[in-house]
């Protein structure tokens, strides 16, 4: 759990119930002290204590920032791809923006439910369209092997581990980072490109936290 550092900022927390309702006392606008050294889990626990008399489970909280509601931490309940104990406020830029625009703040709402296993939602929708029982259609798909049973899947549905989500660092750096690679003082030479190289290394790209970063 991240601990608060010397540099802290008082941040406004706005509650938005969204599609899922929380406790009745979870409402309004609050203030929470935030340090760049706080883990996201520690931040959520602090927010939980402030916004609810019953200190709701931090796992049930979803945080976002800005007009686009960029998510901070887990995307949904029990999201396995984000370790909030090892993800820190300083890896995001929202404190820098709040220092420039103090009236901006974080939005908190109840975390989205864990999505259904792959293929289940489509199978249910197709069954409903044909006036069939969706649950029976899914169970039949399990029996025939058309769909994998939850226990055969990786987290968050089964216990097959997270290796399936890992990606090559070079691919990750190209696909996930909005910043261009740092070429240094000069552009990569044509010789390096002709040799079949990218002309730069994954380590040259500034790291932006992403849900699939599992190293």
CSV table of C-alpha atoms in Angstrom, one decimal:
chain,number,residue,atom,x,y,z
A,1,UNK,CA,0.0,0.0,0.0
A,2,UNK,CA,1.4,3.3,-0.9
A,3,UNK,CA,2.0,5.9,1.8
A,4,UNK,CA,1.5,9.6,1.5
A,5,UNK,CA,4.7,11.6,0.8
A,6,UNK,CA,5.7,15.1,1.7
A,7,UNK,CA,4.0,16.6,-1.3
A,8,UNK,CA,0.3,16.4,-1.1
A,9,UNK,CA,-2.7,18.0,-2.9
A,10,UNK,CA,-6.2,18.4,-1.7
A,11,UNK,CA,-8.4,16.9,-4.4
A,12,UNK,CA,-12.1,17.2,-4.9
A,13,UNK,CA,-14.0,13.9,-5.2
A,14,UNK,CA,-17.3,14.0,-6.9
A,15,UNK,CA,-19.7,11.0,-6.6
A,16,UNK,CA,-21.5,9.8,-9.6
A,17,UNK,CA,-23.7,6.7,-9.1
A,18,UNK,CA,-23.7,5.9,-12.8
A,19,UNK,CA,-25.5,2.7,-13.7
A,20,UNK,CA,-24.9,1.0,-10.3
A,21,UNK,CA,-26.3,2.5,-7.1
A,22,UNK,CA,-24.1,2.5,-4.0
A,23,UNK,CA,-25.0,3.1,-0.3
A,24,UNK,CA,-27.5,5.8,0.4
A,25,UNK,CA,-24.9,7.9,2.1
A,26,UNK,CA,-22.6,7.7,-0.9
A,27,UNK,CA,-23.4,11.1,-2.5
A,28,UNK,CA,-22.2,14.6,-2.9
A,29,UNK,CA,-18.7,16.2,-3.2
A,30,UNK,CA,-15.8,15.6,-0.8
A,31,UNK,CA,-12.1,16.5,-0.3
A,32,UNK,CA,-9.3,14.1,0.0
A,33,UNK,CA,-5.6,14.6,0.4
A,34,UNK,CA,-3.5,12.9,-2.3
A,35,UNK,CA,0.2,12.2,-2.6
A,36,UNK,CA,2.0,11.2,-5.8
A,37,UNK,CA,3.4,8.3,-3.7
A,38,UNK,CA,0.0,6.9,-2.9
A,39,UNK,CA,-0.9,3.5,-4.4
A,40,UNK,CA,-4.2,3.5,-6.2
A,41,UNK,CA,-5.5,1.0,-3.6
A,42,UNK,CA,-4.5,3.3,-0.8
A,43,UNK,CA,-6.2,6.3,-2.5
A,44,UNK,CA,-9.4,4.3,-3.0
A,45,UNK,CA,-9.4,3.2,0.6
A,46,UNK,CA,-9.0,6.8,1.8
A,47,UNK,CA,-11.8,7.9,-0.5
A,48,UNK,CA,-14.0,5.1,0.7
A,49,UNK,CA,-13.6,6.2,4.3
A,50,UNK,CA,-14.5,9.8,3.4
A,51,UNK,CA,-17.5,9.3,1.2
A,52,UNK,CA,-19.3,6.6,3.1
A,53,UNK,CA,-20.1,6.2,6.8
A,54,UNK,CA,-19.7,2.4,6.4
A,55,UNK,CA,-16.4,2.6,4.5
A,56,UNK,CA,-17.4,0.5,1.5
A,57,UNK,CA,-15.0,-2.0,0.0
A,58,UNK,CA,-12.4,-0.2,-2.1
A,59,UNK,CA,-12.7,-3.0,-4.6
A,60,UNK,CA,-16.2,-1.6,-5.4
A,61,UNK,CA,-14.9,1.9,-6.3
A,62,UNK,CA,-14.1,3.0,-9.8
A,63,UNK,CA,-12.1,6.2,-10.2
A,64,UNK,CA,-11.9,8.5,-13.3
A,65,UNK,CA,-10.6,11.9,-14.2
A,66,UNK,CA,-11.4,14.5,-16.8
A,67,UNK,CA,-14.2,15.1,-19.3
A,68,UNK,CA,-13.3,11.8,-21.0
A,69,UNK,CA,-13.5,10.0,-17.7
A,70,UNK,CA,-10.1,8.3,-18.1
A,71,UNK,CA,-10.1,5.4,-15.6
A,72,UNK,CA,-7.6,5.3,-12.8
A,73,UNK,CA,-6.9,1.7,-11.7
A,74,UNK,CA,-9.3,-1.2,-12.3
A,75,UNK,CA,-11.8,-1.0,-15.2
A,76,UNK,CA,-14.3,-3.3,-13.5
A,77,UNK,CA,-14.9,-5.3,-10.3
A,78,UNK,CA,-12.1,-7.8,-9.8
A,79,UNK,CA,-10.2,-6.7,-12.9
A,80,UNK,CA,-7.2,-9.0,-12.9
A,81,UNK,CA,-4.9,-6.9,-15.1
A,82,UNK,CA,-4.4,-4.0,-12.7
A,83,UNK,CA,-2.5,-4.5,-9.4
A,84,UNK,CA,-3.7,-1.4,-7.5
A,85,UNK,CA,-1.2,-2.1,-4.7
A,86,UNK,CA,1.6,-1.7,-7.2
A,87,UNK,CA,0.1,1.2,-9.3
A,88,UNK,CA,0.8,4.7,-8.0
A,89,UNK,CA,-0.7,8.1,-8.4
A,90,UNK,CA,2.6,9.4,-9.8
A,91,UNK,CA,2.1,7.1,-12.8
A,92,UNK,CA,-0.9,9.3,-13.9
A,93,UNK,CA,-0.9,13.0,-14.7
A,94,UNK,CA,-4.1,14.0,-13.0
A,95,UNK,CA,-2.4,15.8,-10.0
A,96,UNK,CA,-0.5,18.0,-12.4
A,97,UNK,CA,-3.7,19.0,-14.1
A,98,UNK,CA,-5.5,19.6,-10.7
A,99,UNK,CA,-2.6,21.8,-9.6
A,100,UNK,CA,-3.2,24.0,-12.7
A,101,UNK,CA,-7.0,23.8,-12.5
A,102,UNK,CA,-7.9,23.3,-8.8
A,103,UNK,CA,-11.6,23.2,-9.5
A,104,UNK,CA,-11.1,19.9,-11.4
A,105,UNK,CA,-11.4,16.7,-9.5
A,106,UNK,CA,-11.8,12.9,-9.5
A,107,UNK,CA,-15.1,11.2,-10.1
A,108,UNK,CA,-16.0,8.1,-8.1
A,109,UNK,CA,-18.8,5.6,-8.8
A,110,UNK,CA,-19.5,2.0,-8.2
A,111,UNK,CA,-17.3,-0.3,-10.2
A,112,UNK,CA,-18.8,-1.9,-13.3
A,113,UNK,CA,-19.6,-5.5,-13.0
A,114,UNK,CA,-17.2,-8.2,-14.3
A,115,UNK,CA,-18.0,-8.7,-17.9
A,116,UNK,CA,-19.5,-12.1,-19.0
A,117,UNK,CA,-17.1,-14.7,-20.3
A,118,UNK,CA,-16.2,-14.4,-24.0
A,119,UNK,CA,-19.1,-15.4,-26.3
A,120,UNK,CA,-21.7,-15.7,-23.6
A,121,UNK,CA,-23.4,-12.3,-24.3
A,122,UNK,CA,-23.6,-13.0,-28.0
A,123,UNK,CA,-24.9,-16.5,-27.5
A,124,UNK,CA,-27.6,-15.1,-25.2
A,125,UNK,CA,-28.6,-12.3,-27.6
A,126,UNK,CA,-28.9,-14.8,-30.5
A,127,UNK,CA,-31.0,-17.1,-28.4
A,128,UNK,CA,-33.3,-14.3,-27.3
A,129,UNK,CA,-33.7,-13.2,-30.9
A,130,UNK,CA,-34.9,-16.7,-31.8
A,131,UNK,CA,-37.3,-16.9,-28.8
A,132,UNK,CA,-35.1,-19.5,-27.1
A,133,UNK,CA,-34.0,-19.7,-23.5
A,134,UNK,CA,-30.6,-17.8,-23.3
A,135,UNK,CA,-29.4,-19.8,-20.3
A,136,UNK,CA,-30.1,-23.1,-21.9
A,137,UNK,CA,-28.4,-22.0,-25.1
A,138,UNK,CA,-25.3,-21.1,-23.2
A,139,UNK,CA,-25.3,-24.4,-21.3
A,140,UNK,CA,-25.7,-26.3,-24.6
A,141,UNK,CA,-22.8,-24.3,-26.1
A,142,UNK,CA,-20.7,-25.4,-23.1
A,143,UNK,CA,-21.6,-29.1,-23.7
A,144,UNK,CA,-20.7,-29.0,-27.4
A,145,UNK,CA,-17.5,-27.1,-26.8
A,146,UNK,CA,-18.7,-24.0,-28.8
A,147,UNK,CA,-18.0,-22.0,-25.7
A,148,UNK,CA,-15.3,-22.6,-23.1
A,149,UNK,CA,-16.6,-23.0,-19.5
A,150,UNK,CA,-15.5,-20.3,-17.1
A,151,UNK,CA,-13.1,-22.6,-15.2
A,152,UNK,CA,-11.3,-23.2,-18.5
A,153,UNK,CA,-10.6,-19.4,-19.0
A,154,UNK,CA,-8.0,-17.1,-17.5
A,155,UNK,CA,-9.0,-14.5,-14.9
A,156,UNK,CA,-11.3,-12.9,-14.1
A,157,UNK,CA,-13.5,-15.9,-15.0
A,158,UNK,CA,-11.3,-18.9,-14.3
A,159,UNK,CA,-8.0,-19.8,-12.8
A,160,UNK,CA,-5.8,-20.3,-15.9
A,161,UNK,CA,-3.5,-17.5,-15.0
A,162,UNK,CA,-2.7,-14.3,-16.8
A,163,UNK,CA,0.0,-15.4,-19.3
A,164,UNK,CA,-2.4,-15.2,-22.2
A,165,UNK,CA,-2.6,-11.4,-21.7
A,166,UNK,CA,1.1,-10.8,-21.9
A,167,UNK,CA,2.5,-9.1,-25.0
A,168,UNK,CA,5.9,-8.4,-26.5
A,169,UNK,CA,7.3,-5.1,-25.0
A,170,UNK,CA,8.0,-3.7,-28.5
A,171,UNK,CA,4.4,-4.3,-29.6
A,172,UNK,CA,3.1,-2.8,-26.3
A,173,UNK,CA,5.2,0.3,-26.7
A,174,UNK,CA,3.9,0.9,-30.2
A,175,UNK,CA,0.2,0.3,-29.5
A,176,UNK,CA,-0.3,1.8,-26.1
A,177,UNK,CA,1.8,4.9,-25.9
A,178,UNK,CA,0.6,8.2,-27.4
A,179,UNK,CA,4.1,9.6,-27.2
A,180,UNK,CA,6.6,9.0,-30.1
A,181,UNK,CA,9.8,7.1,-29.3
A,182,UNK,CA,12.8,9.1,-28.2
A,183,UNK,CA,15.3,8.9,-31.0
A,184,UNK,CA,17.9,10.9,-29.1
A,185,UNK,CA,19.9,13.6,-30.9
A,186,UNK,CA,19.4,12.1,-34.4
A,187,UNK,CA,16.9,10.0,-36.4
A,188,UNK,CA,17.6,6.3,-36.7
A,189,UNK,CA,19.9,5.6,-39.7
A,190,UNK,CA,18.6,4.0,-42.9
A,191,UNK,CA,21.1,1.2,-42.3
A,192,UNK,CA,19.3,0.2,-39.1
A,193,UNK,CA,16.0,0.3,-40.8
A,194,UNK,CA,17.2,-1.7,-43.8
A,195,UNK,CA,18.5,-4.3,-41.4
A,196,UNK,CA,15.0,-5.1,-40.4
A,197,UNK,CA,15.1,-3.2,-37.1
A,198,UNK,CA,12.6,-0.7,-35.9
A,199,UNK,CA,15.4,1.8,-35.5
A,200,UNK,CA,14.6,2.2,-31.7
A,201,UNK,CA,14.0,0.0,-28.7
A,202,UNK,CA,10.9,-0.4,-26.6
A,203,UNK,CA,12.9,1.1,-23.6
A,204,UNK,CA,13.2,4.3,-25.6
A,205,UNK,CA,9.4,5.0,-25.3
A,206,UNK,CA,8.1,6.9,-22.3
A,207,UNK,CA,6.0,4.4,-20.2
A,208,UNK,CA,2.3,5.1,-19.9
A,209,UNK,CA,0.4,2.8,-17.5
A,210,UNK,CA,-1.8,0.3,-19.3
A,211,UNK,CA,-4.1,-2.5,-18.3
A,212,UNK,CA,-2.0,-5.1,-20.1
A,213,UNK,CA,1.4,-4.2,-18.5
A,214,UNK,CA,2.2,-7.4,-16.6
A,215,UNK,CA,5.9,-7.3,-16.3
